[in-house]
Coordinates of C-alpha atoms in Angstrom, one line a residue:
X1 CA 13.6 -102.5 -17.9
X2 CA 13.1 -103.4 -14.2
X3 CA 16.9 -103.1 -13.6
X4 CA 16.9 -99.6 -15.2
X5 CA 14.0 -98.4 -12.9
X6 CA 15.8 -99.5 -9.8
X7 CA 19.0 -97.8 -10.9
X8 CA 17.1 -94.5 -11.5
X9 CA 15.3 -94.9 -8.1
X10 CA 18.6 -95.1 -6.2
X11 CA 20.1 -92.3 -8.3
X12 CA 17.3 -89.9 -7.5
X13 CA 17.2 -90.6 -3.7
X14 CA 20.9 -90.5 -3.4
X15 CA 21.2 -87.2 -5.1
X16 CA 18.0 -85.5 -3.5
X17 CA 19.2 -85.1 0.1
X18 CA 22.6 -83.9 -1.0
X19 CA 21.1 -81.1 -3.1
X20 CA 18.8 -80.0 -0.3
X21 CA 21.7 -79.9 2.1
X22 CA 23.7 -77.7 -0.2
X23 CA 20.9 -75.2 -0.6
X24 CA 20.6 -74.9 3.2
X25 CA 24.2 -74.1 3.9
X26 CA 24.9 -70.8 5.6
X27 CA 26.7 -69.5 2.5
X28 CA 23.6 -70.0 0.4
X29 CA 21.4 -68.2 2.9
X30 CA 23.7 -65.3 3.1
X31 CA 23.8 -65.0 -0.7
X32 CA 20.0 -64.9 -0.9
X33 CA 19.6 -62.5 2.1
X34 CA 22.3 -60.4 0.6
X35 CA 20.5 -60.2 -2.7
X36 CA 17.3 -59.2 -1.0
X37 CA 19.1 -56.6 1.1
X38 CA 20.9 -55.2 -2.0
X39 CA 17.6 -55.0 -3.8
X40 CA 15.9 -53.2 -0.8
X41 CA 18.8 -50.8 -0.4
X42 CA 18.7 -50.2 -4.1
X43 CA 15.0 -49.2 -3.9
X44 CA 15.6 -47.1 -0.8
X45 CA 18.6 -45.4 -2.3
X46 CA 16.5 -44.8 -5.5
X47 CA 13.7 -43.3 -3.4
X48 CA 16.0 -40.8 -1.7
X49 CA 17.8 -40.1 -5.0
X50 CA 14.5 -39.2 -6.5
X51 CA 13.6 -36.9 -3.7
X52 CA 17.0 -35.2 -3.9
X53 CA 16.7 -34.6 -7.6
X54 CA 13.0 -33.6 -7.6
X55 CA 11.8 -30.0 -7.9
X56 CA 11.0 -28.5 -4.5
X57 CA 7.9 -26.3 -4.4
X58 CA 6.4 -24.1 -1.7
X59 CA 3.1 -24.2 0.1
X60 CA 0.3 -23.5 -0.5
X61 CA 0.5 -25.3 -3.9
X62 CA -2.1 -25.0 -6.6
X63 CA -2.1 -28.3 -8.4
X64 CA -3.6 -28.0 -11.9
X65 CA -1.3 -30.2 -13.9
X66 CA -2.9 -31.3 -17.2
X67 CA -1.8 -32.1 -20.8
X68 CA -1.3 -28.4 -21.5
X69 CA 1.4 -28.4 -18.8
X70 CA 3.7 -30.3 -21.2
X71 CA 4.4 -28.7 -24.5
X72 CA 6.5 -31.6 -25.7
X73 CA 7.1 -35.2 -24.7
X74 CA 10.7 -34.2 -24.1
X75 CA 9.4 -32.4 -21.0
X76 CA 8.6 -35.7 -19.4
X77 CA 10.9 -36.7 -16.6
X78 CA 12.5 -40.1 -15.9
X79 CA 10.7 -41.3 -12.8
X80 CA 11.7 -44.5 -11.0
X81 CA 8.4 -46.2 -10.5
X82 CA 9.7 -48.9 -8.2
X83 CA 11.6 -46.5 -6.0
X84 CA 8.4 -44.6 -5.4
X85 CA 6.4 -47.8 -5.0
X86 CA 3.9 -46.6 -7.6
X87 CA 3.4 -50.2 -8.8
X88 CA 1.8 -50.9 -5.4
X89 CA -0.6 -48.0 -5.8
X90 CA -1.4 -48.9 -9.4
X91 CA -1.2 -52.8 -9.6
X92 CA -3.5 -52.7 -12.7
X93 CA -1.0 -50.7 -14.7
X94 CA 1.8 -52.2 -16.7
X95 CA 4.6 -49.6 -16.4
X96 CA 6.5 -51.4 -19.1
X97 CA 4.0 -50.1 -21.6
X98 CA 5.2 -46.7 -23.0
X99 CA 1.7 -45.3 -22.7
X100 CA 1.7 -45.8 -18.9
X101 CA 4.4 -44.0 -17.1
X102 CA 5.2 -41.5 -14.4
X103 CA 6.4 -38.3 -16.1
X104 CA 6.9 -35.6 -13.4
X105 CA 7.6 -35.3 -9.7
X106 CA 8.1 -32.5 -7.1
X107 CA 8.3 -32.4 -3.3
X108 CA 6.4 -30.3 -0.8
X109 CA 7.4 -29.3 2.8
X110 CA 4.2 -30.3 4.5
X111 CA 5.8 -31.9 7.6
X112 CA 9.3 -32.7 8.7
X113 CA 8.1 -36.0 10.1
X114 CA 7.3 -37.5 6.7
X115 CA 8.1 -36.9 3.0
X116 CA 5.4 -35.5 0.6
X117 CA 5.6 -35.8 -3.1
X118 CA 3.3 -35.1 -6.0
X119 CA 3.8 -37.4 -9.0
X120 CA 2.1 -37.1 -12.4
X121 CA 1.3 -40.2 -14.4
X122 CA 0.1 -40.9 -17.9
X123 CA -2.7 -43.5 -17.9
X124 CA -2.9 -44.2 -21.6
X125 CA -2.9 -41.6 -24.3
X126 CA -5.9 -39.6 -23.0
X127 CA -5.7 -39.5 -19.2
X128 CA -3.3 -37.8 -16.9
X129 CA -3.4 -37.6 -13.2
X130 CA -1.4 -36.4 -10.2
X131 CA -1.4 -37.8 -6.8
X132 CA -0.1 -36.5 -3.4
X133 CA 1.8 -39.3 -1.6
X134 CA 3.1 -39.1 1.9
X135 CA 6.0 -41.5 2.8
X136 CA 7.5 -42.3 6.2
X137 CA 11.2 -41.8 7.0
X138 CA 11.9 -45.3 5.5
X139 CA 10.3 -44.4 2.2
X140 CA 7.1 -46.5 2.8
X141 CA 3.8 -45.1 1.7
X142 CA 1.6 -43.7 4.5
X143 CA -1.3 -42.4 2.5
X144 CA -2.2 -40.8 -0.8
X145 CA -4.9 -38.8 -2.6
X146 CA -5.7 -37.8 -6.1
X147 CA -5.0 -34.0 -6.6
X148 CA -5.3 -33.4 -10.3
X149 CA -6.9 -35.1 -13.3
X150 CA -7.2 -34.4 -17.0
X151 CA -9.1 -36.3 -19.8
X152 CA -8.7 -35.2 -23.4
X153 CA -10.8 -37.9 -24.9
X154 CA -14.2 -36.8 -23.6
X155 CA -13.1 -33.6 -21.7
X156 CA -16.0 -34.1 -19.3
X157 CA -14.2 -33.9 -16.0
X158 CA -11.2 -32.4 -14.3
X159 CA -9.6 -32.3 -10.9
X160 CA -7.6 -29.5 -9.4
X161 CA -6.4 -28.9 -5.9
X162 CA -4.9 -26.6 -3.3
X163 CA -2.3 -28.2 -1.0
X164 CA -1.3 -26.6 2.3
X165 CA 0.5 -27.8 5.3
X166 CA -2.6 -29.1 7.1
X167 CA -5.3 -29.0 4.5
X168 CA -6.0 -30.4 1.1
X169 CA -8.8 -28.9 -0.9
X170 CA -9.9 -30.9 -4.0
X171 CA -12.3 -29.6 -6.6
X172 CA -13.8 -32.2 -8.9
X173 CA -15.2 -30.4 -11.9
X174 CA -17.8 -31.9 -14.3
X175 CA -19.1 -30.5 -17.6
X176 CA -22.5 -31.7 -18.7
X177 CA -25.4 -29.5 -19.5
X178 CA -24.0 -27.2 -16.9
X179 CA -20.7 -26.9 -15.1
X180 CA -20.7 -28.6 -11.6
X181 CA -18.0 -28.3 -8.9
X182 CA -17.7 -30.6 -6.0
X183 CA -15.4 -29.3 -3.3
X184 CA -13.8 -31.9 -0.9
X185 CA -11.8 -30.9 2.1
X186 CA -9.1 -33.3 3.5
X187 CA -7.1 -32.9 6.7
X188 CA -3.4 -33.8 6.4
X189 CA -2.6 -35.1 9.8
X190 CA 0.7 -35.0 11.7
X191 CA 1.2 -38.8 11.1
X192 CA 0.9 -38.3 7.3
X193 CA -2.6 -39.8 7.0
X194 CA -5.1 -37.9 4.8
X195 CA -8.6 -37.7 6.2
X196 CA -11.7 -36.5 4.4
X197 CA -13.5 -33.9 6.6
X198 CA -16.1 -32.2 4.4
X199 CA -17.7 -32.2 1.0
X200 CA -20.1 -29.8 -0.7
X201 CA -21.5 -29.0 -4.1
X202 CA -20.6 -25.4 -4.9
X203 CA -23.5 -25.2 -7.3
X204 CA -25.9 -25.8 -4.4
X205 CA -24.0 -23.7 -1.9
X206 CA -24.1 -20.6 -4.1
X207 CA -27.5 -19.6 -5.5
X208 CA -25.6 -17.4 -8.1
X209 CA -23.0 -20.0 -8.9
X210 CA -22.9 -19.3 -12.7
X211 CA -22.5 -15.5 -12.1
X212 CA -19.5 -16.1 -9.7
X213 CA -18.0 -18.7 -12.2
X214 CA -18.2 -16.1 -15.0
X215 CA -16.5 -13.5 -12.8
X216 CA -13.7 -16.0 -11.8
X217 CA -13.1 -16.8 -15.4
X218 CA -12.9 -13.1 -16.3
X219 CA -10.4 -12.6 -13.4
X220 CA -8.5 -15.7 -14.6
X221 CA -9.0 -17.4 -11.3
X222 CA -10.3 -20.9 -10.5
X223 CA -12.6 -21.8 -7.6
X224 CA -9.6 -23.5 -6.0
X225 CA -7.7 -20.2 -6.0
X226 CA -10.2 -18.7 -3.6
X227 CA -11.4 -18.9 0.0
X228 CA -14.7 -20.1 -1.4
X229 CA -16.7 -20.0 1.8
X230 CA -16.0 -16.3 2.0
X231 CA -17.1 -15.4 -1.5
X232 CA -20.0 -12.9 -1.1
X233 CA -22.4 -11.3 -3.6
X234 CA -25.1 -8.6 -3.2
X235 CA -27.3 -6.8 -5.7
X236 CA -25.9 -3.3 -6.2
X237 CA -28.3 -1.0 -4.2
X238 CA -28.4 1.7 -6.9
X239 CA -29.0 -0.7 -9.9
X240 CA -30.8 -4.1 -9.7
X241 CA -29.1 -5.1 -12.9
X242 CA -25.7 -5.0 -11.3
X243 CA -24.1 -7.3 -8.7
X244 CA -21.3 -6.6 -6.2
X245 CA -19.0 -9.5 -5.8
X246 CA -16.3 -10.0 -3.2
X247 CA -13.7 -12.6 -4.2
X248 CA -11.0 -13.5 -1.6
X249 CA -7.9 -15.0 -3.4
X250 CA -5.7 -17.2 -1.3
X251 CA -2.0 -16.1 -1.2
X252 CA -0.8 -18.1 1.7
X253 CA -2.4 -20.7 3.9
X254 CA -1.3 -22.8 6.8
X255 CA -2.7 -24.4 9.9
X256 CA -5.2 -21.9 11.4
X257 CA -3.6 -19.3 9.2
X258 CA -4.3 -17.6 5.8
X259 CA -3.6 -14.4 3.8
X260 CA -5.9 -13.2 1.1
X261 CA -5.8 -10.8 -1.9
X262 CA -8.9 -8.6 -2.4
X263 CA -11.0 -8.7 -5.6
X264 CA -14.1 -6.5 -5.4
X265 CA -16.0 -6.1 -8.7
X266 CA -19.3 -4.9 -10.1
X267 CA -20.8 -7.2 -12.7
X268 CA -23.3 -6.0 -15.2
X269 CA -25.9 -8.8 -15.5
X270 CA -27.3 -7.5 -18.8
X271 CA -24.1 -7.4 -20.8
X272 CA -22.5 -10.3 -18.8
X273 CA -19.2 -8.8 -17.9
X274 CA -17.3 -6.9 -15.2
X275 CA -17.7 -3.1 -15.4
X276 CA -15.8 -2.0 -12.3
X277 CA -13.1 -3.7 -10.3
X278 CA -10.7 -3.2 -7.4
X279 CA -7.7 -5.2 -6.4
X280 CA -5.6 -5.0 -3.2
X281 CA -2.8 -7.4 -2.2
X282 CA -2.5 -9.1 1.2
X283 CA 0.4 -6.8 2.0
X284 CA -2.0 -3.8 2.7
X285 CA -5.6 -5.0 2.9
X286 CA -5.3 -6.6 6.4
X287 CA -7.2 -9.7 5.2
X288 CA -5.0 -11.9 7.3
X289 CA -6.1 -14.6 9.8
X290 CA -3.6 -15.7 12.4
X291 CA -3.6 -15.4 16.2
X292 CA -6.4 -12.9 15.5
X293 CA -8.8 -14.9 13.4
X294 CA -10.5 -13.4 10.4
X295 CA -14.1 -14.6 10.8
X296 CA -16.1 -13.0 8.0
X297 CA -15.9 -10.6 5.1
X298 CA -19.3 -9.1 4.2
X299 CA -20.8 -6.5 1.9
X300 CA -22.6 -3.7 3.8
X301 CA -26.1 -3.1 2.6
X302 CA -26.1 0.4 4.0
X303 CA -25.8 3.2 1.4
X304 CA -23.4 6.0 2.4
X305 CA -24.4 9.3 0.5
X306 CA -21.3 11.3 -0.4
X307 CA -23.0 13.9 -2.6
X308 CA -26.4 14.4 -4.3
X309 CA -25.5 12.0 -7.1
X310 CA -22.8 9.8 -5.5
X311 CA -23.2 6.9 -3.0
X312 CA -20.5 4.6 -1.5
X313 CA -20.9 1.0 -0.5
X314 CA -19.1 -0.7 2.3
X315 CA -17.1 -3.9 3.0
X316 CA -16.9 -5.1 6.6
X317 CA -14.3 -7.5 8.0
X318 CA -14.8 -9.2 11.4
X319 CA -11.9 -10.5 13.6
X320 CA -11.8 -12.5 16.8
X321 CA -9.0 -13.1 19.2
X322 CA -8.3 -16.6 20.5
X323 CA -7.3 -15.8 24.1
X324 CA -9.9 -16.7 26.7
X325 CA -8.6 -14.5 29.5
X326 CA -7.8 -11.6 27.2
X327 CA -10.8 -11.6 24.8
X328 CA -10.6 -9.4 21.8
X329 CA -12.8 -8.7 18.7
X330 CA -12.7 -6.1 16.0
X331 CA -14.7 -5.1 12.9
X332 CA -13.5 -2.7 10.2
X333 CA -15.4 -0.8 7.5
X334 CA -14.0 0.2 4.1
X335 CA -15.9 2.4 1.6
X336 CA -15.8 2.2 -2.2
X337 CA -17.2 4.3 -5.0
X338 CA -17.4 3.9 -8.8
X339 CA -14.7 5.8 -10.7
X340 CA -14.5 5.2 -14.5
X341 CA -14.1 1.4 -14.9
X342 CA -12.6 1.0 -11.5
X343 CA -13.7 1.0 -7.9
X344 CA -11.8 3.4 -5.6
X345 CA -11.3 2.8 -1.9
X346 CA -12.0 6.0 -0.1
X347 CA -12.1 4.8 3.5
X348 CA -9.7 2.1 4.5
X349 CA -10.1 -0.4 7.3
X350 CA -11.8 2.0 9.7
X351 CA -12.5 0.3 13.0
X352 CA -16.2 0.5 13.9
X353 CA -16.3 -2.2 16.6
X354 CA -13.5 -2.9 19.1
X355 CA -13.7 -5.0 22.3
X356 CA -11.0 -6.1 24.7
X357 CA -10.3 -6.8 28.3
X358 CA -8.8 -9.0 30.9
X359 CA -10.5 -11.4 33.4
X360 CA -9.7 -14.4 35.5
X361 CA -11.8 -16.8 33.3
X362 CA -14.5 -17.1 36.0
X363 CA -15.9 -13.7 36.9
X364 CA -13.6 -10.9 37.9
X365 CA -12.4 -8.6 35.2
X366 CA -12.6 -5.4 33.2
X367 CA -13.6 -4.9 29.6
X368 CA -13.9 -1.9 27.2
X369 CA -16.0 -1.9 24.1
X370 CA -16.3 0.8 21.4
X371 CA -19.0 0.8 18.7
X372 CA -19.3 3.4 16.0
X373 CA -22.0 4.3 13.6
X374 CA -21.1 6.3 10.5
X375 CA -23.5 8.6 8.8
X376 CA -23.4 11.5 6.4
X377 CA -23.4 15.2 7.4
X378 CA -25.0 18.0 5.3
X379 CA -21.6 19.7 5.3
X380 CA -19.1 19.1 2.5
X381 CA -15.3 19.0 2.2
X382 CA -13.6 18.7 -1.3
X383 CA -17.0 18.1 -2.8
X384 CA -18.1 15.2 -0.6
X385 CA -20.2 15.2 2.6
X386 CA -18.4 14.9 5.8
X387 CA -19.0 11.6 7.7
X388 CA -20.1 11.9 11.3
X389 CA -19.2 9.2 13.7
X390 CA -21.2 8.4 16.8
X391 CA -19.1 6.4 19.3
X392 CA -20.6 4.4 22.2
X393 CA -17.9 3.4 24.7
X394 CA -18.9 0.8 27.2
X395 CA -16.8 0.0 30.3
X396 CA -17.8 -3.2 32.1
X397 CA -16.6 -4.4 35.5
X398 CA -17.3 -7.9 36.8
X399 CA -16.9 -8.7 40.5
X400 CA -17.9 -11.6 42.8
X401 CA -20.2 -10.5 45.6
X402 CA -20.3 -11.8 49.2
X403 CA -22.5 -14.7 48.1
X404 CA -20.1 -15.7 45.3
X405 CA -22.5 -14.5 42.6
X406 CA -21.0 -12.7 39.6
X407 CA -22.2 -9.1 39.3
X408 CA -21.5 -6.7 36.5
X409 CA -21.6 -2.9 36.2
X410 CA -21.7 -1.0 32.9
X411 CA -20.9 2.6 32.4
X412 CA -21.5 4.4 29.0
X413 CA -19.8 7.3 27.3
X414 CA -21.1 8.9 24.1
X415 CA -18.5 10.7 21.9
X416 CA -18.5 12.0 18.3
X417 CA -15.9 12.5 15.7
X418 CA -15.8 13.5 12.0
X419 CA -14.3 12.0 8.8
X420 CA -13.4 14.5 6.1
X421 CA -12.5 13.8 2.4
X422 CA -9.1 15.1 1.3
X423 CA -9.7 14.6 -2.4
X424 CA -8.6 11.0 -2.3
X425 CA -9.7 9.4 0.9
X426 CA -11.5 10.0 4.1
X427 CA -9.6 10.3 7.4
X428 CA -10.6 11.2 10.9
X429 CA -10.1 14.9 11.9
X430 CA -8.1 15.4 15.0
X431 CA -9.6 17.6 17.7
X432 CA -12.9 17.8 19.5
X433 CA -16.0 18.1 17.4
X434 CA -18.5 20.8 18.4
X435 CA -21.5 19.1 20.1
X436 CA -24.5 20.4 21.9
X437 CA -25.8 18.0 24.6
X438 CA -29.4 18.0 25.8
X439 CA -30.2 17.5 29.5
X440 CA -33.6 16.6 31.0
X441 CA -35.5 19.5 32.5
X442 CA -38.6 19.4 34.8
X443 CA -41.3 22.0 34.0
X444 CA -43.9 22.8 36.6
X445 CA -46.5 20.1 36.9
X446 CA -50.1 21.1 37.0
X447 CA -52.2 19.1 39.4
X448 CA -55.9 18.3 38.8
X449 CA -55.9 20.2 35.5
X450 CA -59.2 19.9 33.6
X451 CA -60.0 20.1 29.9
X452 CA -63.5 19.8 28.5
X453 CA -64.3 16.4 26.9
X454 CA -60.7 15.3 27.6
X455 CA -59.3 12.9 30.2
X456 CA -56.0 14.5 31.3
X457 CA -53.3 12.2 32.5
X458 CA -50.4 14.6 32.8
X459 CA -50.2 18.4 32.6
X460 CA -47.2 20.8 32.6
X461 CA -46.7 24.5 32.2
X462 CA -43.8 25.4 29.8
X463 CA -42.9 28.8 28.3
X464 CA -46.4 30.2 28.8
X465 CA -48.1 27.1 27.3
X466 CA -49.6 24.0 28.8
X467 CA -48.5 20.6 27.6
X468 CA -50.9 17.8 28.4
X469 CA -51.3 14.1 27.6
X470 CA -54.4 12.1 27.8
X471 CA -57.3 11.1 25.5
X472 CA -60.7 12.3 24.4
X473 CA -63.6 10.9 26.5
X474 CA -65.6 8.6 24.2
X475 CA -68.9 9.8 23.0
X476 CA -71.6 7.2 22.3
X477 CA -69.0 4.5 22.6
X478 CA -66.8 6.0 19.8
X479 CA -63.1 6.1 20.8
X480 CA -61.9 8.8 18.6
X481 CA -61.7 12.6 18.4
X482 CA -65.2 13.8 17.4
X483 CA -63.6 16.6 15.3
X484 CA -61.6 14.0 13.4
X485 CA -63.2 11.9 10.6
X486 CA -60.7 9.1 11.1
X487 CA -62.0 6.2 13.1
X488 CA -58.5 5.2 13.9
X489 CA -57.3 8.5 15.4
X490 CA -58.1 7.7 19.0
X491 CA -56.4 7.2 22.3
X492 CA -53.4 8.8 24.1
X493 CA -52.0 12.0 22.5
X494 CA -50.0 15.1 23.2
X495 CA -51.9 18.5 23.3
X496 CA -50.6 22.0 23.6
X497 CA -52.8 24.9 25.0
X498 CA -52.2 28.6 24.9
X499 CA -52.6 30.9 28.0
X500 CA -56.4 30.9 27.4
X501 CA -56.5 27.1 27.3
X502 CA -57.2 27.0 23.6
X503 CA -55.8 24.0 21.7
X504 CA -53.0 25.1 19.5
X505 CA -51.6 21.7 18.7
X506 CA -52.7 18.1 19.1
X507 CA -51.0 14.9 17.9
X508 CA -52.7 12.0 16.5
X509 CA -54.1 9.4 18.8
X510 CA -51.7 6.5 19.4
X511 CA -54.1 4.0 21.1
X512 CA -55.0 3.1 24.6
X513 CA -51.7 2.8 26.6
X514 CA -51.0 2.1 30.2
X515 CA -48.4 4.9 30.0
X516 CA -48.0 7.9 27.7
X517 CA -45.7 10.2 29.7
X518 CA -43.9 13.3 28.5
X519 CA -40.2 13.9 29.3
X520 CA -38.5 17.2 28.4
X521 CA -34.9 17.9 27.2
X522 CA -33.1 21.1 26.5
X523 CA -29.6 22.5 25.7
X524 CA -28.3 25.8 26.8
X525 CA -27.1 26.5 23.3
X526 CA -30.6 26.4 21.8
X527 CA -34.1 27.4 22.5
X528 CA -35.4 24.1 21.1
X529 CA -37.1 21.8 23.6
X530 CA -37.4 18.1 22.8
X531 CA -40.3 16.1 24.3
X532 CA -40.3 12.3 24.3
X533 CA -43.5 10.6 25.3
X534 CA -42.6 7.3 26.8
X535 CA -45.1 4.5 25.8
X536 CA -45.8 1.4 27.8
X537 CA -48.3 -1.3 28.5
X538 CA -47.0 -3.8 31.1
X539 CA -43.7 -3.3 29.3
X540 CA -42.1 -0.2 27.7
X541 CA -42.1 0.0 23.9
X542 CA -40.4 3.2 22.7
X543 CA -41.5 6.8 22.5
X544 CA -43.0 9.6 20.3
X545 CA -40.7 12.6 19.7
X546 CA -41.8 16.2 19.5
X547 CA -40.1 19.6 19.0
X548 CA -41.2 22.7 20.8
X549 CA -39.4 25.7 19.2
X550 CA -40.5 29.3 19.0
X551 CA -43.9 28.4 20.4
X552 CA -44.6 25.8 17.7
X553 CA -45.0 22.2 18.6
X554 CA -44.5 19.4 16.0
X555 CA -44.2 15.7 15.9
X556 CA -40.9 14.4 14.3
X557 CA -41.1 10.6 14.6
X558 CA -40.9 7.5 16.7
X559 CA -38.1 6.0 18.7
X560 CA -39.1 2.4 18.2
X561 CA -36.6 0.9 20.5
X562 CA -36.0 -0.3 24.1
X563 CA -33.5 -1.9 26.4
X564 CA -33.8 -5.7 26.6
X565 CA -34.1 -5.3 30.3
X566 CA -37.8 -4.4 30.8
X567 CA -37.2 -2.4 34.1
X568 CA -35.1 0.1 32.0
X569 CA -37.2 2.5 30.0
X570 CA -36.2 4.4 26.9
X571 CA -36.1 7.7 28.7
X572 CA -33.6 6.1 31.2
X573 CA -31.0 5.2 28.5
X574 CA -31.4 7.9 25.7
X575 CA -28.7 10.4 25.1
X576 CA -29.5 13.4 22.9
X577 CA -26.8 15.4 21.1
X578 CA -26.8 18.0 18.4
X579 CA -23.9 17.9 15.9
X580 CA -24.1 20.7 13.4
X581 CA -27.4 20.4 11.6
X582 CA -27.8 16.8 12.8
X583 CA -29.6 15.6 15.9
X584 CA -28.6 12.3 17.3
X585 CA -30.5 10.1 19.8
X586 CA -28.0 7.5 21.1
X587 CA -29.0 4.6 23.3
X588 CA -26.9 3.6 26.3
X589 CA -27.3 -0.1 26.4
X590 CA -25.4 -3.3 25.6
X591 CA -28.4 -4.9 23.8
X592 CA -31.6 -3.4 22.4
X593 CA -35.0 -4.5 21.1
X594 CA -36.0 -3.0 17.9
X595 CA -39.8 -2.7 17.5
X596 CA -40.5 -4.0 21.0
X597 CA -43.8 -5.8 21.4
X598 CA -44.3 -6.5 17.7
X599 CA -44.1 -9.9 16.0
X600 CA -41.1 -8.8 13.8
X601 CA -39.1 -7.4 16.7
X602 CA -35.4 -8.0 16.7
X603 CA -32.3 -7.7 18.9
X604 CA -29.5 -5.4 17.9
X605 CA -26.3 -4.3 19.8
X606 CA -26.2 -0.7 18.9
X607 CA -28.4 1.9 17.2
X608 CA -29.0 5.6 17.0
X609 CA -31.9 7.7 15.6
X610 CA -30.7 10.5 13.4
X611 CA -32.8 13.6 12.7
X612 CA -31.8 15.3 9.4
X613 CA -33.7 17.1 6.7
X614 CA -37.0 16.8 8.7
X615 CA -36.7 13.0 8.9
X616 CA -36.0 10.8 11.9
X617 CA -34.1 7.7 10.7
X618 CA -32.8 4.6 12.4
X619 CA -29.1 3.9 12.0
X620 CA -27.5 0.6 13.2
X621 CA -24.3 -1.3 12.9
X622 CA -26.0 -4.2 11.3
X623 CA -25.1 -4.8 7.6

């Protein structure tokens, strides 16, 4: 036994070193490295073979692959899992199991610097998902993200996506008591990495989510088909049971670029369906964002009367140029009316704001801005009211003064044009529109004029009458007109006297002002005289407007507006023009205060007051 053990000991140790030496020979190493290299080359060759044979799709790509995408198992493709390195992404999956396999593949031209593929996998009998994978030039995985998911067991969730060259938009949809959509935005970077940049619940973002979802379903669109942040809704002004919806459908999308189709519909909330709709493709609607960025699409809350029983509503589109030294912005207005079960576009992309110029980026430069306000005229063409257009053109020059301070000078020009209906659409009429311009006149001022029981501030003689402003002298501490029962009818007012100093007109009292000063305006083409009484405390706050015509004086309304610069009064910036039967009070200013001095005052860029049908109405460019 001992002899046998010793023999085995020598045998083992005499053979051991020899075997180790044979395994370390250069030939053996070459065979091993060669096998590894051949295996790697095989995988790499398999990867590029898969890319070459795969379907090639365009961007943007809507990824909605689900079980319904495959009518038969014969539609499944043979996908080389190892070549795509899917086993590294799914180490928990046994791809030898027939229920776990890759079944489809296509490539996308996201960047030339890396390869992008979307591969669809079965994860058992009831789950299917698609992933976007970015590979480097050697076929190694850079990054990946889930882009589609379907579950036919519980049918409680789904994932769909929109893939573009720089952005991935993923919608995760859940069905419980209500439908919920979480939208996640990813940036696809130049190095192939995929970075999450934003996430939001569309249910929380849209207060009328269910209504929009119903409309999308009826239009056969998904949320992922749309530029969701530009979806807009508004109650139809003529019927609170109807809603106007603006749905921008993405046609093309790239880095800082997109094109949209227009879907504009009216939804009846009572019957739960679309009653009127309009569609226009990206080829003609100008809903394109490129070097000139499309900032916003909005529904105009203004009603545009076209006849006694027909109103139009508007859609506005805002654009902004990206050049700093050549700034540019534009806003267009389109008008729509109901016609049968459709909406008809009767005014197309009419520019209502336009601004441009050139400067040195510091101070010196010149700019021109044009703002238009559209309103209805009493005159008709082809059964619809003409649309009058008031244009305020502002020219601005910036210069550096001797002290290197930047100074600016604005000049203003007011013009008018007209849009007429040709039976199908509105278009601007060429030629000059007949306009009567009012100029300020200066009637003879009466010094030291006296009126019993009345404190006279200003007195003028005009066409045989006396026009005075002031207020009644209080009696027994009562600050109101003794002949008037109203305790609130007190303070500054406008009064007209005949040649015998009898009162033939007096306005109501407007309160105790620092200033209530009349200014007079007339046109040679009319006997009408317009009187604006400028109001002010320590700051100006608008004016009361009166007509004097054929010896009769009447109050027509209030111009409740001022320049934002307090040293400029309303009477310094008002422009009065008569267009047909319409009287327009335009304001020459870059920025205005509406309802100055009040708690609910607001800033606006442009406004006019329009006198039509015995009403003085404010018209602005604010939706």
